[in-house]
mmCIF file of C-alpha atoms in Angstrom:
data_model
loop_
_atom_site.group_PDB
_atom_site.id
_atom_site.type_symbol
_atom_site.label_atom_id
_atom_site.label_comp_id
_atom_site.label_asym_id
_atom_site.label_seq_id
_atom_site.Cartn_x
_atom_site.Cartn_y
_atom_site.Cartn_z
ATOM 1 C CA MET A 1 118.267 117.549 107.045
ATOM 2 C CA ASN A 2 118.000 117.406 103.283
ATOM 3 C CA TYR A 3 114.910 115.223 102.797
ATOM 4 C CA VAL A 4 115.791 114.299 99.231
ATOM 5 C CA LEU A 5 119.125 113.008 100.469
ATOM 6 C CA ALA A 6 117.354 111.162 103.274
ATOM 7 C CA SER A 7 115.060 109.422 100.792
ATOM 8 C CA MET A 8 118.032 108.449 98.640
ATOM 9 C CA LEU A 9 119.732 106.974 101.651
ATOM 10 C CA LEU A 10 116.597 105.023 102.497
ATOM 11 C CA ILE A 11 116.469 103.621 98.952
ATOM 12 C CA ALA A 12 120.081 102.542 99.305
ATOM 13 C CA VAL A 13 119.235 100.769 102.547
ATOM 14 C CA ILE A 14 116.399 98.826 100.944
ATOM 15 C CA LEU A 15 118.375 97.843 97.878
ATOM 16 C CA SER A 16 121.199 96.575 100.053
ATOM 17 C CA VAL A 17 118.912 93.993 101.632
ATOM 18 C CA GLY A 18 117.214 92.576 98.604
ATOM 19 C CA HIS A 19 114.666 95.009 97.144
ATOM 20 C CA SER A 20 116.128 94.858 93.668
ATOM 21 C CA GLU A 21 112.611 94.626 92.131
ATOM 22 C CA ALA A 22 110.992 97.242 94.350
ATOM 23 C CA TYR A 23 109.605 100.468 92.984
ATOM 24 C CA TRP A 24 109.002 103.762 94.740
ATOM 25 C CA LEU A 25 106.163 106.208 95.091
ATOM 26 C CA GLY A 26 106.664 109.653 96.547
ATOM 27 C CA THR A 27 103.938 111.334 98.547
ATOM 28 C CA LYS A 28 103.567 114.219 100.945
ATOM 29 C CA ASP A 29 102.245 114.225 104.496
ATOM 30 C CA ALA A 30 99.283 116.611 104.796
ATOM 31 C CA ASP A 31 100.195 117.727 108.313
ATOM 32 C CA THR A 32 103.945 118.228 108.051
ATOM 33 C CA ASN A 33 104.146 118.967 104.282
ATOM 34 C CA LEU A 34 107.254 116.802 104.145
ATOM 35 C CA ALA A 35 108.057 114.436 101.316
ATOM 36 C CA TYR A 36 107.891 110.758 102.193
ATOM 37 C CA SER A 37 108.996 107.762 100.155
ATOM 38 C CA TYR A 38 107.337 104.374 100.416
ATOM 39 C CA VAL A 39 108.420 101.029 99.078
ATOM 40 C CA PHE A 40 105.975 98.660 97.410
ATOM 41 C CA PRO A 41 106.294 95.131 96.027
ATOM 42 C CA SER A 42 107.479 94.659 92.511
ATOM 43 C CA LYS A 43 105.030 95.420 89.698
ATOM 44 C CA ASN A 44 104.963 91.748 88.740
ATOM 45 C CA PHE A 45 103.183 91.017 91.990
ATOM 46 C CA TYR A 46 102.692 87.255 92.234
ATOM 47 C CA LEU A 47 102.947 85.584 95.633
ATOM 48 C CA LYS A 48 104.247 82.057 95.504
ATOM 49 C CA GLU A 49 103.253 79.801 98.376
ATOM 50 C CA VAL A 50 106.053 78.446 100.549
ATOM 51 C CA LEU A 51 105.554 76.103 103.485
ATOM 52 C CA ALA A 52 106.973 77.177 106.835
ATOM 53 C CA SER A 53 108.621 73.759 107.098
ATOM 54 C CA GLU A 54 110.774 74.588 104.057
ATOM 55 C CA VAL A 55 111.961 77.820 105.661
ATOM 56 C CA LEU A 56 112.747 76.088 108.950
ATOM 57 C CA GLU A 57 114.628 73.316 107.158
ATOM 58 C CA ARG A 58 116.892 75.848 105.437
ATOM 59 C CA ILE A 59 117.592 77.568 108.757
ATOM 60 C CA GLU A 60 118.365 74.263 110.483
ATOM 61 C CA SER A 61 120.847 73.341 107.757
ATOM 62 C CA GLY A 62 122.492 76.792 107.813
ATOM 63 C CA LYS A 63 121.451 77.637 104.239
ATOM 64 C CA PRO A 64 120.530 81.187 103.168
ATOM 65 C CA VAL A 65 116.860 82.020 103.632
ATOM 66 C CA VAL A 66 116.115 84.446 100.791
ATOM 67 C CA TYR A 67 112.519 84.871 99.636
ATOM 68 C CA ASP A 68 110.808 87.614 97.652
ATOM 69 C CA ASN A 69 107.078 87.881 96.819
ATOM 70 C CA VAL A 70 105.972 84.770 98.696
ATOM 71 C CA ILE A 71 103.270 83.686 101.142
ATOM 72 C CA ILE A 72 104.713 81.586 103.940
ATOM 73 C CA LYS A 73 102.109 79.098 105.160
ATOM 74 C CA GLY A 74 102.297 77.852 108.721
ATOM 75 C CA ASP A 75 104.031 78.842 111.936
ATOM 76 C CA LEU A 76 107.723 79.715 112.014
ATOM 77 C CA SER A 77 109.030 78.455 115.343
ATOM 78 C CA LEU A 78 112.673 77.655 115.836
ATOM 79 C CA ASN A 79 111.966 76.521 119.383
ATOM 80 C CA ARG A 80 110.188 73.448 118.023
ATOM 81 C CA THR A 81 112.848 72.249 115.619
ATOM 82 C CA GLY A 82 115.107 70.484 118.112
ATOM 83 C CA MET A 83 118.110 72.562 117.089
ATOM 84 C CA PRO A 84 120.914 72.388 119.693
ATOM 85 C CA LYS A 85 120.949 75.097 122.314
ATOM 86 C CA ARG A 86 123.720 76.566 124.430
ATOM 87 C CA TYR A 87 123.384 78.113 127.852
ATOM 88 C CA ILE A 88 124.983 81.542 128.110
ATOM 89 C CA ASN A 89 125.416 83.570 131.287
ATOM 90 C CA TRP A 90 126.103 87.200 130.403
ATOM 91 C CA TYR A 91 127.741 87.848 133.756
ATOM 92 C CA THR A 92 130.684 85.626 132.855
ATOM 93 C CA ALA A 93 130.630 84.971 129.111
ATOM 94 C CA SER A 94 131.424 87.304 126.270
ATOM 95 C CA PHE A 95 130.545 87.048 122.603
ATOM 96 C CA TYR A 96 134.168 86.096 121.974
ATOM 97 C CA GLU A 97 134.021 83.219 124.465
ATOM 98 C CA TYR A 98 130.665 82.079 123.177
ATOM 99 C CA LYS A 99 131.912 81.826 119.625
ATOM 100 C CA THR A 100 134.976 79.951 120.858
ATOM 101 C CA ILE A 101 132.673 77.347 122.402
ATOM 102 C CA ASN A 102 131.211 76.811 118.949
ATOM 103 C CA GLY A 103 134.558 76.304 117.309
ATOM 104 C CA THR A 104 135.549 79.816 116.285
ATOM 105 C CA THR A 105 137.812 82.415 117.843
ATOM 106 C CA SER A 106 136.470 85.749 116.654
ATOM 107 C CA GLY A 107 134.255 88.314 118.319
ATOM 108 C CA VAL A 108 134.666 91.222 120.671
ATOM 109 C CA ASN A 109 131.365 92.395 122.170
ATOM 110 C CA GLU A 110 129.755 91.129 125.337
ATOM 111 C CA THR A 111 126.458 89.334 124.787
ATOM 112 C CA ASN A 112 124.723 90.981 127.756
ATOM 113 C CA ILE A 113 122.110 88.208 127.684
ATOM 114 C CA SER A 114 121.600 84.959 129.557
ATOM 115 C CA GLY A 115 119.692 81.722 129.010
ATOM 116 C CA ASN A 116 119.503 78.886 126.486
ATOM 117 C CA PHE A 117 120.073 80.097 122.945
ATOM 118 C CA THR A 118 120.026 78.692 119.454
ATOM 119 C CA VAL A 119 122.673 80.104 117.119
ATOM 120 C CA ILE A 120 121.360 81.013 113.651
ATOM 121 C CA ASP A 121 124.061 81.303 111.009
ATOM 122 C CA SER A 122 121.721 81.613 108.026
ATOM 123 C CA LEU A 123 121.312 84.847 106.110
ATOM 124 C CA ILE A 124 117.612 85.741 106.382
ATOM 125 C CA LYS A 125 115.883 88.052 103.881
ATOM 126 C CA ILE A 126 112.126 87.690 103.507
ATOM 127 C CA ASN A 127 110.970 90.714 101.555
ATOM 128 C CA ASN A 128 107.721 91.802 99.831
ATOM 129 C CA SER A 129 105.944 88.852 101.404
ATOM 130 C CA LEU A 130 103.201 87.636 103.732
ATOM 131 C CA ILE A 131 103.842 85.394 106.735
ATOM 132 C CA GLU A 132 100.494 83.893 107.636
ATOM 133 C CA GLY A 133 101.370 81.959 110.763
ATOM 134 C CA LYS A 134 102.858 82.888 114.096
ATOM 135 C CA ILE A 135 106.545 83.730 114.478
ATOM 136 C CA ASP A 136 108.591 82.441 117.396
ATOM 137 C CA PHE A 137 112.184 83.566 116.927
ATOM 138 C CA SER A 138 112.812 84.007 120.645
ATOM 139 C CA ASN A 139 116.014 82.987 122.449
ATOM 140 C CA LEU A 140 118.091 83.087 119.284
ATOM 141 C CA ILE A 141 121.434 84.554 118.318
ATOM 142 C CA PHE A 142 121.426 85.812 114.729
ATOM 143 C CA GLN A 143 124.981 85.733 113.422
ATOM 144 C CA ALA A 144 124.459 86.883 109.819
ATOM 145 C CA PRO A 145 125.714 90.356 108.770
ATOM 146 C CA ASN A 146 122.076 91.403 108.344
ATOM 147 C CA ILE A 147 118.538 90.120 108.382
ATOM 148 C CA GLY A 148 115.650 91.752 106.568
ATOM 149 C CA PHE A 149 111.848 91.604 106.545
ATOM 150 C CA ASN A 150 111.308 94.659 104.372
ATOM 151 C CA ASN A 151 107.799 95.315 103.041
ATOM 152 C CA THR A 152 106.644 92.089 104.662
ATOM 153 C CA LYS A 153 103.414 91.594 106.584
ATOM 154 C CA PHE A 154 103.258 89.439 109.720
ATOM 155 C CA ILE A 155 99.674 88.213 110.074
ATOM 156 C CA GLY A 156 99.993 86.439 113.421
ATOM 157 C CA ASN A 157 101.798 87.274 116.641
ATOM 158 C CA SER A 158 105.579 87.675 116.338
ATOM 159 C CA SER A 159 108.168 87.084 119.026
ATOM 160 C CA PHE A 160 111.853 87.926 118.784
ATOM 161 C CA ALA A 161 112.084 88.126 122.579
ATOM 162 C CA ASN A 162 115.383 87.592 124.378
ATOM 163 C CA SER A 163 117.287 87.307 121.111
ATOM 164 C CA SER A 164 120.543 88.871 119.983
ATOM 165 C CA PHE A 165 121.018 90.431 116.546
ATOM 166 C CA ASN A 166 124.740 90.533 115.822
ATOM 167 C CA GLY A 167 124.238 92.023 112.362
ATOM 168 C CA SER A 168 122.067 94.847 111.099
ATOM 169 C CA ALA A 169 118.303 94.310 111.239
ATOM 170 C CA TYR A 170 115.827 95.764 108.721
ATOM 171 C CA PHE A 171 112.067 95.994 109.302
ATOM 172 C CA VAL A 172 111.419 98.730 106.734
ATOM 173 C CA ASN A 173 107.766 99.221 105.724
ATOM 174 C CA THR A 174 106.966 96.071 107.693
ATOM 175 C CA ILE A 175 103.469 95.505 109.071
ATOM 176 C CA PHE A 176 102.902 93.595 112.300
ATOM 177 C CA ASN A 177 99.221 92.669 112.329
ATOM 178 C CA GLY A 178 99.528 90.714 115.562
ATOM 179 C CA SER A 179 101.458 91.573 118.676
ATOM 180 C CA ALA A 180 105.214 92.091 118.250
ATOM 181 C CA SER A 181 107.672 91.315 121.033
ATOM 182 C CA PHE A 182 111.357 92.234 121.128
ATOM 183 C CA ARG A 183 111.451 92.126 124.933
ATOM 184 C CA ASP A 184 114.951 91.789 126.439
ATOM 185 C CA SER A 185 116.511 91.487 122.978
ATOM 186 C CA GLU A 186 119.721 93.140 121.845
ATOM 187 C CA PHE A 187 120.480 94.848 118.568
ATOM 188 C CA ASN A 188 124.257 94.980 118.447
ATOM 189 C CA LYS A 189 124.346 96.725 115.074
ATOM 190 C CA PRO A 190 122.058 99.292 113.389
ATOM 191 C CA VAL A 191 118.343 98.497 113.352
ATOM 192 C CA PHE A 192 115.751 100.085 111.057
ATOM 193 C CA PHE A 193 112.020 100.179 111.885
ATOM 194 C CA MET A 194 111.314 102.780 109.193
ATOM 195 C CA PHE A 195 107.699 103.229 107.976
ATOM 196 C CA THR A 196 106.833 100.243 110.164
ATOM 197 C CA THR A 197 103.274 99.670 111.381
ATOM 198 C CA PHE A 198 102.429 97.929 114.644
ATOM 199 C CA ASN A 199 98.691 97.192 114.612
ATOM 200 C CA LYS A 200 98.714 95.575 118.043
ATOM 201 C CA SER A 201 100.991 95.867 121.060
ATOM 202 C CA ALA A 202 104.699 96.463 120.496
ATOM 203 C CA ASP A 203 106.888 95.168 123.333
ATOM 204 C CA PHE A 204 110.428 96.557 123.607
ATOM 205 C CA ILE A 205 110.693 96.202 127.395
ATOM 206 C CA GLY A 206 114.342 95.948 128.429
ATOM 207 C CA THR A 207 115.567 95.982 124.827
ATOM 208 C CA GLY A 208 119.168 97.054 124.243
ATOM 209 C CA PHE A 209 119.917 99.132 121.142
ATOM 210 C CA LEU A 210 123.699 99.103 120.828
ATOM 211 C CA GLY A 211 123.844 100.465 117.281
ATOM 212 C CA PHE A 212 122.144 103.280 115.412
ATOM 213 C CA THR A 213 118.364 103.006 115.830
ATOM 214 C CA SER A 214 115.640 104.335 113.538
ATOM 215 C CA PHE A 215 111.865 104.371 114.044
ATOM 216 C CA TRP A 216 111.406 106.893 111.256
ATOM 217 C CA SER A 217 107.704 107.401 110.380
ATOM 218 C CA SER A 218 106.603 104.333 112.297
ATOM 219 C CA ARG A 219 103.036 103.956 113.518
ATOM 220 C CA PHE A 220 101.989 102.316 116.776
ATOM 221 C CA ASN A 221 98.227 101.720 116.718
ATOM 222 C CA GLN A 222 98.117 100.235 120.198
ATOM 223 C CA ALA A 223 100.424 100.267 123.215
ATOM 224 C CA ALA A 224 104.150 100.774 122.606
ATOM 225 C CA ASP A 225 106.163 99.633 125.613
ATOM 226 C CA PHE A 226 109.816 100.695 125.851
ATOM 227 C CA ARG A 227 110.137 100.456 129.641
ATOM 228 C CA GLY A 228 113.755 99.994 130.685
ATOM 229 C CA ALA A 229 115.065 100.085 127.121
ATOM 230 C CA ASN A 230 118.587 101.391 126.595
ATOM 231 C CA PHE A 231 119.639 103.317 123.494
ATOM 232 C CA TYR A 232 123.437 103.340 123.492
ATOM 233 C CA GLU A 233 123.860 105.029 120.105
ATOM 234 C CA THR A 234 121.981 107.710 118.185
ATOM 235 C CA ALA A 235 118.215 107.176 118.052
ATOM 236 C CA ARG A 236 115.968 108.686 115.358
ATOM 237 C CA ILE A 237 112.205 108.607 115.975
ATOM 238 C CA PHE A 238 111.134 111.061 113.265
ATOM 239 C CA TRP A 239 107.436 111.657 112.446
ATOM 240 C CA SER A 240 106.303 108.582 114.326
ATOM 241 C CA GLU A 241 102.756 108.296 115.618
ATOM 242 C CA PHE A 242 101.724 106.676 118.892
ATOM 243 C CA LEU A 243 97.955 106.164 118.983
ATOM 244 C CA GLY A 244 97.966 104.147 122.217
ATOM 245 C CA GLU A 245 100.073 104.502 125.328
ATOM 246 C CA ALA A 246 103.774 105.167 124.698
ATOM 247 C CA ASN A 247 105.617 103.960 127.770
ATOM 248 C CA PHE A 248 109.298 104.920 127.962
ATOM 249 C CA LYS A 249 109.473 104.758 131.770
ATOM 250 C CA TRP A 250 113.019 103.998 132.972
ATOM 251 C CA ALA A 251 114.306 104.066 129.386
ATOM 252 C CA GLN A 252 117.685 105.710 128.927
ATOM 253 C CA PHE A 253 119.145 107.480 125.913
ATOM 254 C CA HIS A 254 122.935 107.505 126.157
ATOM 255 C CA LYS A 255 123.538 109.321 122.865
ATOM 256 C CA GLU A 256 121.609 111.854 120.798
ATOM 257 C CA ALA A 257 117.839 111.264 120.656
ATOM 258 C CA SER A 258 115.694 112.896 117.966
ATOM 259 C CA PHE A 259 111.888 112.827 118.144
ATOM 260 C CA TRP A 260 111.086 115.253 115.321
ATOM 261 C CA ASN A 261 107.355 115.817 114.819
ATOM 262 C CA PRO A 262 106.019 112.802 116.711
ATOM 263 C CA LYS A 263 102.384 112.552 117.739
ATOM 264 C CA PHE A 264 101.595 111.086 121.137
ATOM 265 C CA LYS A 265 97.822 110.577 121.092
ATOM 266 C CA GLY A 266 97.716 108.515 124.286
ATOM 267 C CA ASN A 267 99.622 108.668 127.558
ATOM 268 C CA PHE A 268 103.341 109.262 127.197
ATOM 269 C CA GLU A 269 105.482 107.951 130.054
ATOM 270 C CA THR A 270 108.703 109.875 129.548
ATOM 271 C CA PRO A 271 112.213 108.389 129.569
ATOM 272 C CA PHE A 272 114.215 108.255 132.761
ATOM 273 C CA LEU A 273 117.326 110.018 131.491
ATOM 274 C CA PHE A 274 118.702 111.724 128.408
ATOM 275 C CA TYR A 275 122.497 111.784 128.631
ATOM 276 C CA ASP A 276 123.021 113.575 125.320
ATOM 277 C CA HIS A 277 121.233 116.091 123.105
ATOM 278 C CA VAL A 278 117.490 115.579 122.698
ATOM 279 C CA ASP A 279 115.193 117.004 120.046
ATOM 280 C CA PHE A 280 111.381 117.023 120.367
ATOM 281 C CA ARG A 281 110.768 119.757 117.808
ATOM 282 C CA GLY A 282 107.231 119.823 116.445
ATOM 283 C CA SER A 283 105.931 117.271 118.943
ATOM 284 C CA GLU A 284 102.290 116.850 119.872
ATOM 285 C CA PHE A 285 101.511 115.622 123.396
ATOM 286 C CA ASN A 286 97.797 114.942 123.929
ATOM 287 C CA LYS A 287 98.058 113.890 127.577
ATOM 288 C CA ASP A 288 99.998 114.973 130.666
ATOM 289 C CA VAL A 289 103.798 114.686 130.434
ATOM 290 C CA SER A 290 106.569 114.890 133.012
ATOM 291 C CA PHE A 291 110.286 114.980 132.148
ATOM 292 C CA MET A 292 112.891 114.429 134.860
ATOM 293 C CA GLY A 293 115.835 116.277 133.379
ATOM 294 C CA PHE A 294 118.213 116.849 130.501
ATOM 295 C CA GLN A 295 122.003 116.602 130.625
ATOM 296 C CA LYS A 296 122.589 118.273 127.246
ATOM 297 C CA THR A 297 120.690 120.659 124.989
ATOM 298 C CA ALA A 298 116.954 120.083 124.655
ATOM 299 C CA SER A 299 114.654 121.439 121.958
ATOM 300 C CA PHE A 300 110.850 121.483 122.110
ATOM 301 C CA SER A 301 110.322 124.322 119.656
ATOM 302 C CA SER A 302 106.978 124.400 117.820
ATOM 303 C CA SER A 303 105.581 121.696 120.106
ATOM 304 C CA GLU A 304 102.103 121.533 121.580
ATOM 305 C CA PHE A 305 101.296 120.290 125.072
ATOM 306 C CA LYS A 306 97.556 119.617 125.358
ATOM 307 C CA GLY A 307 97.749 118.275 128.904
ATOM 308 C CA ASN A 308 99.709 119.378 131.949
ATOM 309 C CA ALA A 309 103.476 119.562 131.429
ATOM 310 C CA SER A 310 106.270 119.475 133.988
ATOM 311 C CA PHE A 311 110.025 119.580 133.459
ATOM 312 C CA GLY A 312 113.005 118.928 135.703
ATOM 313 C CA TYR A 313 116.494 120.358 135.300
ATOM 314 C CA PHE A 314 118.049 121.656 132.097
ATOM 315 C CA TYR A 315 121.841 121.580 132.375
ATOM 316 C CA GLU A 316 122.438 123.054 128.907
ATOM 317 C CA ASP A 317 120.431 125.293 126.567
ATOM 318 C CA ALA A 318 116.683 124.704 126.243
ATOM 319 C CA ASP A 319 114.545 125.829 123.295
ATOM 320 C CA PHE A 320 110.741 126.168 123.577
ATOM 321 C CA ASP A 321 110.233 128.833 120.909
ATOM 322 C CA TYR A 322 106.761 128.870 119.276
ATOM 323 C CA SER A 323 105.443 126.192 121.655
ATOM 324 C CA LYS A 324 101.911 125.983 123.040
ATOM 325 C CA PHE A 325 100.981 124.956 126.570
ATOM 326 C CA ASN A 326 97.216 124.403 126.778
ATOM 327 C CA GLN A 327 97.134 123.439 130.467
ATOM 328 C CA SER A 328 99.394 124.141 133.429
ATOM 329 C CA ALA A 329 103.184 123.998 133.009
ATOM 330 C CA SER A 330 106.076 123.964 135.485
ATOM 331 C CA PHE A 331 109.820 124.214 134.940
ATOM 332 C CA ASN A 332 112.676 123.575 137.332
ATOM 333 C CA ARG A 333 116.003 125.347 137.051
ATOM 334 C CA PHE A 334 117.652 126.233 133.739
ATOM 335 C CA TYR A 335 121.446 126.196 134.183
ATOM 336 C CA GLN A 336 122.150 127.659 130.755
ATOM 337 C CA ASN A 337 120.079 129.709 128.302
ATOM 338 C CA ALA A 338 116.326 129.189 127.961
ATOM 339 C CA SER A 339 114.230 130.448 125.063
ATOM 340 C CA PHE A 340 110.411 130.790 125.030
ATOM 341 C CA ASN A 341 110.048 133.335 122.243
ATOM 342 C CA GLU A 342 106.478 133.513 120.879
ATOM 343 C CA SER A 343 105.318 130.702 123.147
ATOM 344 C CA LYS A 344 101.739 130.635 124.428
ATOM 345 C CA PHE A 345 100.764 129.627 127.974
ATOM 346 C CA SER A 346 97.020 129.065 128.309
ATOM 347 C CA GLY A 347 97.180 127.721 131.873
ATOM 348 C CA ASP A 348 99.131 128.622 134.998
ATOM 349 C CA VAL A 349 102.912 128.416 134.606
ATOM 350 C CA THR A 350 105.754 128.276 137.127
ATOM 351 C CA PHE A 351 109.484 128.855 136.591
ATOM 352 C CA GLU A 352 111.902 128.122 139.422
ATOM 353 C CA GLY A 353 115.133 129.694 138.238
ATOM 354 C CA PHE A 354 117.351 130.779 135.359
ATOM 355 C CA ASN A 355 121.135 130.734 135.561
ATOM 356 C CA GLY A 356 121.608 131.750 131.928
ATOM 357 C CA THR A 357 119.865 134.212 129.676
ATOM 358 C CA ALA A 358 116.058 133.882 129.453
ATOM 359 C CA TYR A 359 114.106 134.884 126.335
ATOM 360 C CA PHE A 360 110.337 135.479 126.467
ATOM 361 C CA ASN A 361 109.965 137.900 123.572
ATOM 362 C CA TYR A 362 106.420 137.998 122.160
ATOM 363 C CA ALA A 363 105.341 135.303 124.636
ATOM 364 C CA SER A 364 101.752 135.343 125.943
ATOM 365 C CA PHE A 365 100.588 134.332 129.436
ATOM 366 C CA ASN A 366 96.805 133.906 129.681
ATOM 367 C CA LYS A 367 96.715 132.901 133.352
ATOM 368 C CA ASP A 368 99.017 133.282 136.355
ATOM 369 C CA ALA A 369 102.758 133.269 135.714
ATOM 370 C CA ARG A 370 105.072 132.687 138.674
ATOM 371 C CA PHE A 371 108.819 133.305 138.554
ATOM 372 C CA TYR A 372 110.543 132.407 141.813
ATOM 373 C CA SER A 373 113.786 130.835 143.034
ATOM 374 C CA TRP A 374 113.750 127.314 144.397
ATOM 375 C CA ASP A 375 116.766 127.922 146.700
ATOM 376 C CA TRP A 376 114.697 129.932 149.184
ATOM 377 C CA TRP A 377 116.835 129.010 152.193
ATOM 378 C CA TYR A 378 119.868 130.790 150.734
ATOM 379 C CA THR A 379 120.464 134.528 150.977
ATOM 380 C CA ASP A 380 120.462 134.899 147.182
ATOM 381 C CA HIS A 381 116.849 134.765 145.977
ATOM 382 C CA GLU A 382 117.394 136.026 142.427
ATOM 383 C CA ILE A 383 115.217 134.209 139.930
ATOM 384 C CA PHE A 384 117.253 135.502 136.996
ATOM 385 C CA LYS A 385 121.017 135.149 137.399
ATOM 386 C CA SER A 386 121.606 136.709 133.984
ATOM 387 C CA ASP A 387 119.653 138.785 131.481
ATOM 388 C CA ALA A 388 115.954 138.239 130.850
ATOM 389 C CA PHE A 389 114.073 139.586 127.839
ATOM 390 C CA PHE A 390 110.289 140.087 127.756
ATOM 391 C CA GLU A 391 109.936 142.405 124.768
ATOM 392 C CA TYR A 392 106.315 142.639 123.565
ATOM 393 C CA SER A 393 105.228 139.872 125.957
ATOM 394 C CA GLU A 394 101.603 139.818 127.093
ATOM 395 C CA PHE A 395 100.352 138.987 130.615
ATOM 396 C CA ASN A 396 96.592 138.463 130.809
ATOM 397 C CA GLY A 397 96.697 137.023 134.325
ATOM 398 C CA SER A 398 98.738 137.803 137.424
ATOM 399 C CA ALA A 399 102.546 137.829 137.178
ATOM 400 C CA PHE A 400 104.699 137.093 140.234
ATOM 401 C CA PHE A 401 108.430 137.825 140.231
#
């Protein structure tokens, strides 16, 4: 990708949601040597105090909630305001039917949520600000075309659990100092968690991402829980850092998933299924990892696996060029081409079968390397069904073919 273009696009995103007074500072990451752009508050940085009650009153009356360079004092809880609620059962109701109940006749998408919900019609943009109290925006349906909390710091715990965002959502350069919960919520349009920092736990259990999703350069300082999350459109998790456990168990990626240059410092529970192309180029895995399988192409080139690594099936091409495996590694069958050029295996490694062409040029094996076919009960025991290239490869341990 052209990173200058990417930065320009990011600026356009910010400006579209109310950063007209923001200024930009370019910097460069020391590890990746890639240019980053950060957004900061306006140079005339004066934070006006606003009471949480004022914000809640505007939401209750359906007025726009647009604040820039403010400190919001007090808790923001829409579950304490007495606003009318509606019960929605996602098994029978659709977004169209729900809006009809409230006097309108537009809408097409299913809600896919159930419970008692408060409908929020207000446009919400709280940018370049501090929110000192707790946030309870759970069990809400946000109807506005977009909401934005860009360059805003949440001091207390924040809950958007079991809510539905029917417009785009922007949390660009946002800091969550307390815990952040989006459990069982739905983002029906694009959502941007770009340059976002989660200083405590981040809960995305069961979250549905129905639009484009970006966690570009986000930082998770404690546990990040994405168990059972569903990404129905393209997901971009570029250069993100997970310092605590990153739990994607039972998560599913239905479209392309890109994890360029992420760092997983803690345990990484891998997603259940990737239905489309997946890209882990330049990844760093500090603990053991185990991937079940890949339906489309998968790239792990220039990645480093510091713990044990195991992989299931690869139904399309797989790329592990220039990768490092510091402990043991095992690979199930490759149904298309597999490339391990210039890869380094410091521990024992096992390969169970190649249906396509296999490339191991300039690869090094420092311990035992086993190449054998998993379908041992059949008469055909060939490990390589097509060509295999080992030019200038180095075997320092035993090799079994």
